[in-house]
mmCIF file of C-alpha atoms in Angstrom:
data_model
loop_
_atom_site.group_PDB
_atom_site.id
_atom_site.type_symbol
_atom_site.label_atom_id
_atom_site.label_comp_id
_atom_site.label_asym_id
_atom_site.label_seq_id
_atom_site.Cartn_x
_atom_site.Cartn_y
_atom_site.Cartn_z
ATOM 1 C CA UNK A 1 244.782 45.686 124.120
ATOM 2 C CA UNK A 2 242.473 43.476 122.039
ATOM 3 C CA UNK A 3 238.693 44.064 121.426
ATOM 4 C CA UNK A 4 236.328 41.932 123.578
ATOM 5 C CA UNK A 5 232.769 41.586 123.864
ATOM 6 C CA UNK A 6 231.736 43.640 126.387
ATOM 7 C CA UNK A 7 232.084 41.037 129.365
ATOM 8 C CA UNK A 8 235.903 41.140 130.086
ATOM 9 C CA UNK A 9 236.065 38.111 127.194
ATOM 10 C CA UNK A 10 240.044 38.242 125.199
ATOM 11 C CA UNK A 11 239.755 38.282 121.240
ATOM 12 C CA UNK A 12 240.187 35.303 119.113
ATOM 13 C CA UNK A 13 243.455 36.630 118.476
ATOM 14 C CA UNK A 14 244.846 35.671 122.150
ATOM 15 C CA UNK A 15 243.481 31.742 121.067
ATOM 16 C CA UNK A 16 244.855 31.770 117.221
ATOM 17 C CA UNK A 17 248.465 29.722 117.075
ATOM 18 C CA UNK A 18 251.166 31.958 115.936
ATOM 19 C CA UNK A 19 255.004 33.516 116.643
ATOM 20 C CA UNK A 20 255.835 33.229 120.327
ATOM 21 C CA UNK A 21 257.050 36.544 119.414
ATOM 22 C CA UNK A 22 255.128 39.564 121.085
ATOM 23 C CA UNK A 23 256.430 41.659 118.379
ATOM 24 C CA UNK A 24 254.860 40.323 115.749
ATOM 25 C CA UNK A 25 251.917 39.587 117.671
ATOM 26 C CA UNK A 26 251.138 43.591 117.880
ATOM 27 C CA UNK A 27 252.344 44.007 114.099
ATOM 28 C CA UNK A 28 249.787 41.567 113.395
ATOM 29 C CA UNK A 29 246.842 42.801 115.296
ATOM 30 C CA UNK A 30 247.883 46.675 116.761
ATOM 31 C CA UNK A 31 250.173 48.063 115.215
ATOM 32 C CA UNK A 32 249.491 51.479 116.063
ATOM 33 C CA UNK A 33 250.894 50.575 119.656
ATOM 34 C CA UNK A 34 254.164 49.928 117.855
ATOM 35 C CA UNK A 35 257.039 53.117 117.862
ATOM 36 C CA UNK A 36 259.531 51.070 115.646
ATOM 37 C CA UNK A 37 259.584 51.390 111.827
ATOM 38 C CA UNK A 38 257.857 54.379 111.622
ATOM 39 C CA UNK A 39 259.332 57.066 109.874
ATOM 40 C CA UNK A 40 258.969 61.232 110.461
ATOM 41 C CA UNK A 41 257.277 63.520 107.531
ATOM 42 C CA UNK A 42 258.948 63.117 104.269
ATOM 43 C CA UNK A 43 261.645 66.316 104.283
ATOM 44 C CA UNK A 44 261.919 65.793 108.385
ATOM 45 C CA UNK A 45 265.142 65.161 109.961
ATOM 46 C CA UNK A 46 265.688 65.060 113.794
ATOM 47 C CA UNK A 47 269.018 67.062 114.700
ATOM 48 C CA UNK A 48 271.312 66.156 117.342
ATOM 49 C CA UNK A 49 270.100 69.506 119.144
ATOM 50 C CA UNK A 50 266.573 68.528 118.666
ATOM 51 C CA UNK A 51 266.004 65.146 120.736
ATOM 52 C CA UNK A 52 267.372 63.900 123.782
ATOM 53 C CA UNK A 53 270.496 61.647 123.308
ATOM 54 C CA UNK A 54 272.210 58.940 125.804
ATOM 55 C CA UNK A 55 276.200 58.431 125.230
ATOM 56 C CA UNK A 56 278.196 56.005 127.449
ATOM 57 C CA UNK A 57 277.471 52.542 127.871
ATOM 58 C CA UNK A 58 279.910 49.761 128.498
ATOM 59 C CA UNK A 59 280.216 45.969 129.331
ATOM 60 C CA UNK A 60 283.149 43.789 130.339
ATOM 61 C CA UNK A 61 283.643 39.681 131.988
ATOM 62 C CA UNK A 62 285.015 39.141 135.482
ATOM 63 C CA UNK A 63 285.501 36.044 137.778
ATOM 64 C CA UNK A 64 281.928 35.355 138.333
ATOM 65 C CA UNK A 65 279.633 36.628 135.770
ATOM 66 C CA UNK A 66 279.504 39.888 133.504
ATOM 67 C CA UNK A 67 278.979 43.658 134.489
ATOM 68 C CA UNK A 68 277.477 46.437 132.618
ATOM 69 C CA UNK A 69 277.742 50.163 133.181
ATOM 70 C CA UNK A 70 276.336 53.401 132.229
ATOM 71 C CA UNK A 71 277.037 57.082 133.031
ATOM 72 C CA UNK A 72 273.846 58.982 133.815
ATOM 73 C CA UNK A 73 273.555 62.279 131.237
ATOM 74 C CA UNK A 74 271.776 63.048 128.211
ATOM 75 C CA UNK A 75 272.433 65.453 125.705
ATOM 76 C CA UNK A 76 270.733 67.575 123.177
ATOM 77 C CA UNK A 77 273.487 69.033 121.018
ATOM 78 C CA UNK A 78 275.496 70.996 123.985
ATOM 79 C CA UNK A 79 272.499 71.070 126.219
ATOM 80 C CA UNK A 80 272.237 68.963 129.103
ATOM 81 C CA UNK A 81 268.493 67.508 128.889
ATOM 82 C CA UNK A 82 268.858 64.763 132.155
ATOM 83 C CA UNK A 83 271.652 64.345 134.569
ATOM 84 C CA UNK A 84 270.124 60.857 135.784
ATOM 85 C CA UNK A 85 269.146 59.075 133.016
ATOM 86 C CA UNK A 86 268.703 55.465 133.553
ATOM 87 C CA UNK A 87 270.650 53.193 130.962
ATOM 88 C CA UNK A 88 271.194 50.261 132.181
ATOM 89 C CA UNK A 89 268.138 48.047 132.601
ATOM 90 C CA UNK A 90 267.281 44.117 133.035
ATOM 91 C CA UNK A 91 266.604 42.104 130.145
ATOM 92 C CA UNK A 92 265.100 39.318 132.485
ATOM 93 C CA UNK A 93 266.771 37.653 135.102
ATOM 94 C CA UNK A 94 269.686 36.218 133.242
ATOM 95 C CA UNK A 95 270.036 39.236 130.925
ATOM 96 C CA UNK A 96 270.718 42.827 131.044
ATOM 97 C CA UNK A 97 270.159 45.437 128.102
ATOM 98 C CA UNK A 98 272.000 49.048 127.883
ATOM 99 C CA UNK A 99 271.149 51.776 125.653
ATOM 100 C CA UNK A 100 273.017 54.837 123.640
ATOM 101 C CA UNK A 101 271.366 56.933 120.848
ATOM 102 C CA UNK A 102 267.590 58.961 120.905
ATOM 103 C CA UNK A 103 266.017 58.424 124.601
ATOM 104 C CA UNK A 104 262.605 57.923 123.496
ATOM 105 C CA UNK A 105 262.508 55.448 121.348
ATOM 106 C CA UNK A 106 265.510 53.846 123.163
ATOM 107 C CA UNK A 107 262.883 53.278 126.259
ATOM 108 C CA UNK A 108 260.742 52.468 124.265
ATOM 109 C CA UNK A 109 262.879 49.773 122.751
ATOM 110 C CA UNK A 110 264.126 48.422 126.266
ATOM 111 C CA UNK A 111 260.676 47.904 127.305
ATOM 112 C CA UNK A 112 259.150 46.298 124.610
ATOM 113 C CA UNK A 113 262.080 43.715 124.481
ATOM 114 C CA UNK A 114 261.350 43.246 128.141
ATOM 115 C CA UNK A 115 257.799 42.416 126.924
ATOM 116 C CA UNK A 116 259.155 40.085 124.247
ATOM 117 C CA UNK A 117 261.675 37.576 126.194
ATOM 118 C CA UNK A 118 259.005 37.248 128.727
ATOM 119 C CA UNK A 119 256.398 36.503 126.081
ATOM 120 C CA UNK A 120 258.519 34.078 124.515
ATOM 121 C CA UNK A 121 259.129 32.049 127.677
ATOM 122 C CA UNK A 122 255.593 32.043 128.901
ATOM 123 C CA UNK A 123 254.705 30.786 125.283
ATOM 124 C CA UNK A 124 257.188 28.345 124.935
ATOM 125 C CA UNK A 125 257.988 27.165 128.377
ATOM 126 C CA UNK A 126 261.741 27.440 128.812
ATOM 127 C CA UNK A 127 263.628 31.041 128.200
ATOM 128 C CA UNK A 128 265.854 32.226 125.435
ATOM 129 C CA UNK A 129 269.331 31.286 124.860
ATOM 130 C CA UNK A 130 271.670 34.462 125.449
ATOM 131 C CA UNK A 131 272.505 33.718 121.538
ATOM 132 C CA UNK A 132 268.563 33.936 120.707
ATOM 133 C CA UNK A 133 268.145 37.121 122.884
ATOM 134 C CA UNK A 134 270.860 38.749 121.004
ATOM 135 C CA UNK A 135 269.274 37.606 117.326
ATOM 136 C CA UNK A 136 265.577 38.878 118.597
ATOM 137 C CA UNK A 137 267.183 42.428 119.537
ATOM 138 C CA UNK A 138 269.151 42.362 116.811
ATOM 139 C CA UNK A 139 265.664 41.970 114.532
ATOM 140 C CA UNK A 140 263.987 45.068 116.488
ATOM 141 C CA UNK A 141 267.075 46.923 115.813
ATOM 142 C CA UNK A 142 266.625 46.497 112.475
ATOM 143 C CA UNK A 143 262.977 47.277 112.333
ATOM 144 C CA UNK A 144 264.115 50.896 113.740
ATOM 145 C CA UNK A 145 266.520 51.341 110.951
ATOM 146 C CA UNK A 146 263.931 54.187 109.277
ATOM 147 C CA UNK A 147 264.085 56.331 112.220
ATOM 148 C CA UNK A 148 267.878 55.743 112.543
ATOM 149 C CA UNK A 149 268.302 57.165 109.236
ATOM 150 C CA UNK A 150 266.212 60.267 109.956
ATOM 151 C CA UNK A 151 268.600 60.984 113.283
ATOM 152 C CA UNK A 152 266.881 59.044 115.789
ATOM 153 C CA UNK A 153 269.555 55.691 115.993
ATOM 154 C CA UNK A 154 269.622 53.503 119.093
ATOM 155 C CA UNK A 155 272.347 51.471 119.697
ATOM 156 C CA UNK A 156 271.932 49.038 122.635
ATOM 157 C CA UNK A 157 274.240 46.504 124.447
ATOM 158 C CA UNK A 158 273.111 43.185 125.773
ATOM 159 C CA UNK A 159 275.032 40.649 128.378
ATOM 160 C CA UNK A 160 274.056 37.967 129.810
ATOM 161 C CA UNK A 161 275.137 34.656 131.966
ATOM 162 C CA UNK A 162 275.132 31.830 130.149
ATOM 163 C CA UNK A 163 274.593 29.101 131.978
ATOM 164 C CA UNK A 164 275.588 26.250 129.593
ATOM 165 C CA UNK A 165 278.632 27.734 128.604
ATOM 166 C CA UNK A 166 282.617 26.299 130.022
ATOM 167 C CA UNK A 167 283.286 27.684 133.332
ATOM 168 C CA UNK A 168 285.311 31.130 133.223
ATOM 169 C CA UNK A 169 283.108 31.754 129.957
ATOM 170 C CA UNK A 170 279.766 32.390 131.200
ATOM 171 C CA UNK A 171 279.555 36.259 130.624
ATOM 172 C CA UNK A 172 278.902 37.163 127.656
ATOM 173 C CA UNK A 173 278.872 40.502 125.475
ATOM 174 C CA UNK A 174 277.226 41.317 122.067
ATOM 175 C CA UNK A 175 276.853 45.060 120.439
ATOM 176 C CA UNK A 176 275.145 45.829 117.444
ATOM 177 C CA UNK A 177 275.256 48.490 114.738
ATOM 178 C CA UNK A 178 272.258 50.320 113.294
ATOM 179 C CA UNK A 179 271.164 48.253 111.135
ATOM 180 C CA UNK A 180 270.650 45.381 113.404
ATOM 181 C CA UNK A 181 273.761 43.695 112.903
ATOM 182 C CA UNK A 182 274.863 41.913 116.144
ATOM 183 C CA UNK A 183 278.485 41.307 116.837
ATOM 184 C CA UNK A 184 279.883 39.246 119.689
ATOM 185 C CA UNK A 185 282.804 40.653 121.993
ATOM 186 C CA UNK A 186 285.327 39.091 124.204
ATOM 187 C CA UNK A 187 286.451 40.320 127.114
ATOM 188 C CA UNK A 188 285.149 44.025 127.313
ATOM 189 C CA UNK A 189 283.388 46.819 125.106
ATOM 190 C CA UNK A 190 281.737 50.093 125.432
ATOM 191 C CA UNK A 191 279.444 52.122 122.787
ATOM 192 C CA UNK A 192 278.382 55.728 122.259
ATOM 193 C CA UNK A 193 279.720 59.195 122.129
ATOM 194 C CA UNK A 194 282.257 58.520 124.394
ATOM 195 C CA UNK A 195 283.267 54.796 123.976
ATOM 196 C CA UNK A 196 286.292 55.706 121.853
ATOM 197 C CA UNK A 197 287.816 57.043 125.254
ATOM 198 C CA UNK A 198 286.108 54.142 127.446
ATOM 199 C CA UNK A 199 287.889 51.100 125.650
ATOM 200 C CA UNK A 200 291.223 52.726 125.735
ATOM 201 C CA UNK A 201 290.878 52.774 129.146
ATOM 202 C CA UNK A 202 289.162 49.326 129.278
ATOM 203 C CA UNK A 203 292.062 47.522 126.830
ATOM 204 C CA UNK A 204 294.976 48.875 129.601
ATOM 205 C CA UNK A 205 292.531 48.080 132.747
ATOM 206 C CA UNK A 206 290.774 45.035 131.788
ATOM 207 C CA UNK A 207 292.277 41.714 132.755
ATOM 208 C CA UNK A 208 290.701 38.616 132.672
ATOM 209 C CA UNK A 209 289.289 36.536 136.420
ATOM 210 C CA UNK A 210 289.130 40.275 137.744
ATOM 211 C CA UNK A 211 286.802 40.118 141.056
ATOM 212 C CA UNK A 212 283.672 42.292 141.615
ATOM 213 C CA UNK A 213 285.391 45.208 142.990
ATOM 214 C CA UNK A 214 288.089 45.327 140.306
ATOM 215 C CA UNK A 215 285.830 44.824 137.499
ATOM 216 C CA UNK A 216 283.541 48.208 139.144
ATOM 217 C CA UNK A 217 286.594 49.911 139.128
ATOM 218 C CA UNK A 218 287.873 49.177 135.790
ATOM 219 C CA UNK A 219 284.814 50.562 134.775
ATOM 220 C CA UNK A 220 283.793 53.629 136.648
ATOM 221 C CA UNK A 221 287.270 54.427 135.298
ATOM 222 C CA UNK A 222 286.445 53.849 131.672
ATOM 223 C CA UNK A 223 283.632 56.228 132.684
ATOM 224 C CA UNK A 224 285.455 58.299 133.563
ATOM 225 C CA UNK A 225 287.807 58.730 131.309
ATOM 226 C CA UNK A 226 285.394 59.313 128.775
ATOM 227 C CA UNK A 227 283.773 61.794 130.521
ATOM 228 C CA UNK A 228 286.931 63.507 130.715
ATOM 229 C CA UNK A 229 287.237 63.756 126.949
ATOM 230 C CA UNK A 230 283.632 63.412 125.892
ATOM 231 C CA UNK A 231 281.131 66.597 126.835
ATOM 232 C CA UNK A 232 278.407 64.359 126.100
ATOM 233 C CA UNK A 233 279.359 61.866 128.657
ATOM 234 C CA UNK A 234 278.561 62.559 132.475
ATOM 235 C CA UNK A 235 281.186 62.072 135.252
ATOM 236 C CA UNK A 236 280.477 61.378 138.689
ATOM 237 C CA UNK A 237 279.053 64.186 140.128
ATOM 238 C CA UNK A 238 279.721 64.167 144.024
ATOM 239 C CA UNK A 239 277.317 67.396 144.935
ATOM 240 C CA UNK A 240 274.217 65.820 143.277
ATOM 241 C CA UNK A 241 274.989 62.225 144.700
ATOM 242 C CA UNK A 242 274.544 60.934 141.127
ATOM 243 C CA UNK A 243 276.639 58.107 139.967
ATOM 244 C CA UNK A 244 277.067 55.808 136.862
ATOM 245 C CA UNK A 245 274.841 52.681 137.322
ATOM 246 C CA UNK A 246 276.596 49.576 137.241
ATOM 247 C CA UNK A 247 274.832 46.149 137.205
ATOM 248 C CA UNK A 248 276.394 42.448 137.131
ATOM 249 C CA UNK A 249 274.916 38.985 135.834
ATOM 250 C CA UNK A 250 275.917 36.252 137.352
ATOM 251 C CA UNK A 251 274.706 32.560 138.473
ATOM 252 C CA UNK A 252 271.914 34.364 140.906
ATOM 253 C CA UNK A 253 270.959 36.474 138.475
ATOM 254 C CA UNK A 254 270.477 40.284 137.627
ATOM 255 C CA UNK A 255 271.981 42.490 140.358
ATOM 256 C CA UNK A 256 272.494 46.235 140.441
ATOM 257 C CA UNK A 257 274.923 47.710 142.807
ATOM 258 C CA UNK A 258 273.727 49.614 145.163
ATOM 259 C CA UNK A 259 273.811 53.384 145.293
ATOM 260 C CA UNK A 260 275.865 53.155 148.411
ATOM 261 C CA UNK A 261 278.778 50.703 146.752
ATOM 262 C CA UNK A 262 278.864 52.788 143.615
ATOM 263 C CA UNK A 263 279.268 55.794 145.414
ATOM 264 C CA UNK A 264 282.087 54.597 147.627
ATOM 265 C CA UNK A 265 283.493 53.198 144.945
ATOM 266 C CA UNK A 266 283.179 56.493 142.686
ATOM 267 C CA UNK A 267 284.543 58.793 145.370
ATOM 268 C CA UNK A 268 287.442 56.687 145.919
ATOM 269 C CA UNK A 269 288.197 56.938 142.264
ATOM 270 C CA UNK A 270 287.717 60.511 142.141
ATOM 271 C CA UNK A 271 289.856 60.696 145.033
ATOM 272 C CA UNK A 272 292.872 58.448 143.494
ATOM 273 C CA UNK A 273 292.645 61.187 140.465
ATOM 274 C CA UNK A 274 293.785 64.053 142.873
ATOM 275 C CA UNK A 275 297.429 62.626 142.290
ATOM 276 C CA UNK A 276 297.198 61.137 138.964
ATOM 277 C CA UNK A 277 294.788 62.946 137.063
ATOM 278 C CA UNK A 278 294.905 60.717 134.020
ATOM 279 C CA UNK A 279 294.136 57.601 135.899
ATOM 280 C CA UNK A 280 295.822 54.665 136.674
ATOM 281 C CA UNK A 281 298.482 53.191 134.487
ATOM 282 C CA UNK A 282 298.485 49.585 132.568
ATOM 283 C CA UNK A 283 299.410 46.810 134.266
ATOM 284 C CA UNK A 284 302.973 44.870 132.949
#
C-alpha cells in the first residue's frame, strides 16, 4: 500500500504513532483506496432499479450465545440480480456483522471493518469491547452517509458474545440507522425490506433460553415470513439447494451452520407450512 524504497523497505508512515484505527490510517495516507464518503456527480442519483440491493437480515439471543440470519437474494427494483448473496459475515471471532442496503459498498463496508477490529487488536494488544465494535461501525456508517443520501444506504447489523457480561446476557444485538446512529436491542431484531414482516414473526416466536435448534427455527421462520410478503426477500428455494445463512456466537466463537443443518432445518419448515400456511402460532 505505502511507497518504499525500492528494496521491499515500509514507509515512515507504518513507524509514525497514530489511531489504532485502520480507517483513519488510509484517510491519512491513501485515501483513494477508501469507497466511503465519496459522493456520485453532482445531479446523480442511484435508483432502486439501478444497483444491486440486499433486504433481510435478522438477529435474536438464545440459551448459549446469539444467532444471526440472512436470506440469500438481491434485488434491483423487481429484478432479481443474485439468488445467493452472502450477508452474513464474521466480524472476528467474537463478532458477526450482517448487511441490507447497496451490495457494493455494503462488501465493501464488511471488509474494511474486518480490516479495522483486527488492526485495532494487533495495535493495541487486547480486542474491542462488543460496545466499542458497535461505536467504530457506527462511525463508518456515518462516513457513508453521502452516498446514502444519493440512494446507495447500507444498513448493517452487528452481534456479538460478550464475554464479561451476567450469564444469560452474553448475546448481544445493536442496529443502526443511516446516519450512523447505533441502537441496542434486546431480545431479537431484523432490518431491511422485509423486516417489518420478520419481527412480527420474531415478537410471537421468540422466547427467551430458546436452544440452538429453536432459535434456527424461529428464524428461518421470520425468513420466511417475510419472504412471503416481501418480493424483495428470498425464500428457501428447495430446487437450487439455496438456503438463508444462519450463523451463532457463542463462548467458542463464530460458527456458521452448516449447509446440511440449514437445509434440514429449512425443508422441515417448508414442510410444516403444507398444513398451516401462515406458520406456526404464538405461544400462551
Amino acid at each position: 500500500m505505502a511507497e518504499s524504497d525500492g528494496k521491499g523497505t515500509l514507509g515512515a508512515e507504518f513507524f509514525t504513532p497514530g489511531s489504532s484505527s485502520f480507517t483513519n490510517f488510509l484517510a491519512a495516507h491513501r485515501p483513494e483506496l477508501l469507497s466511503l464518503g465519496r459522493l456520485l456527480p453532482e445531479g446523480v442519483h442511484a435508483g432502486e432499479d439501478q444497483v444491486p440491493h440486499g433486504t433481510t437480515i435478522l438477529a435474536l439471543t438464545y440459551r448459549d450465545g446469539v444467532m444471526i440470519a440472512g436470506d440469500r437474494r438481491a434485488t434491483m427494483g423487481n429484478l432479481i440480480a443474485q439468488r445467493d448473496l452472502e450477508k452474513v459475515h464474521p466480524a472476528d471471532d467474537y463478532s458477526a456483522v450482517a448487511f441490507a442496503g447497496s451490495v457494493g459498498f455494503a462488501i465493501d463496508l464488511v471488509k474494511l471493518y474486518q480490516v479495522e477490529l483486527t488492526h485495532f487488536e494487533k495495535v493495541e494488544g487486547v480486542p474491542m469491547t462488543i460496545k466499542a465494535k458497535a461505536t467504530r461501525l457506527a462511525t463508518m456508517v456515518r462516513q457513508n452517509l453521502p452516498q446514502a443520501m444519493q440512494g446507495m444506504a447500507v444498513v448493517p447489523l452487528l452481534v456479538g458474545y460478550d464475554q464479561q457480561a451476567p450469564e444469560g446476557r452474553h448475546g448481544r444485538i445493536f442496529s443502526f440507522d443511516v446516519t450512523g446512529g447505533p441502537y441496542e436491542k434486546q431480545g431479537y431484531h431484523a432490518e431491511g425490506s422485509g423486516s417489518p414482516f420478520a419481527r412480527g414473526a420474531l415478537k410471537k416466536l421468540y422466547r427467551p433460553g430458546m436452544d440452538r435448534r429453536q432459535a434456527a427455527l424461529a428464524a428461518l421462520q421470520a425468513l420466511y415470513d417475510a419472504a412471503d410478503d416481501d418480493s424483495a426477500t428470498g425464500g428457501p428455494d428447495v430446487s437450487r439447494a439455496i438456503f438463508p445463512i444462519v450463523s451463532v456466537i457463542t463462548e467458542d466463537g463464530f460458527e456458521r451452520l452448516d449447509e446440511a443443518e440449514t437445509e434440514a432445518l429449512s425443508i422441515e419448515m417448508v414442510e410444516q407450512r403444507r398444513s398451516r400456511p401462515d406458520g406456526p402460532t404464538a405461544h400462551v
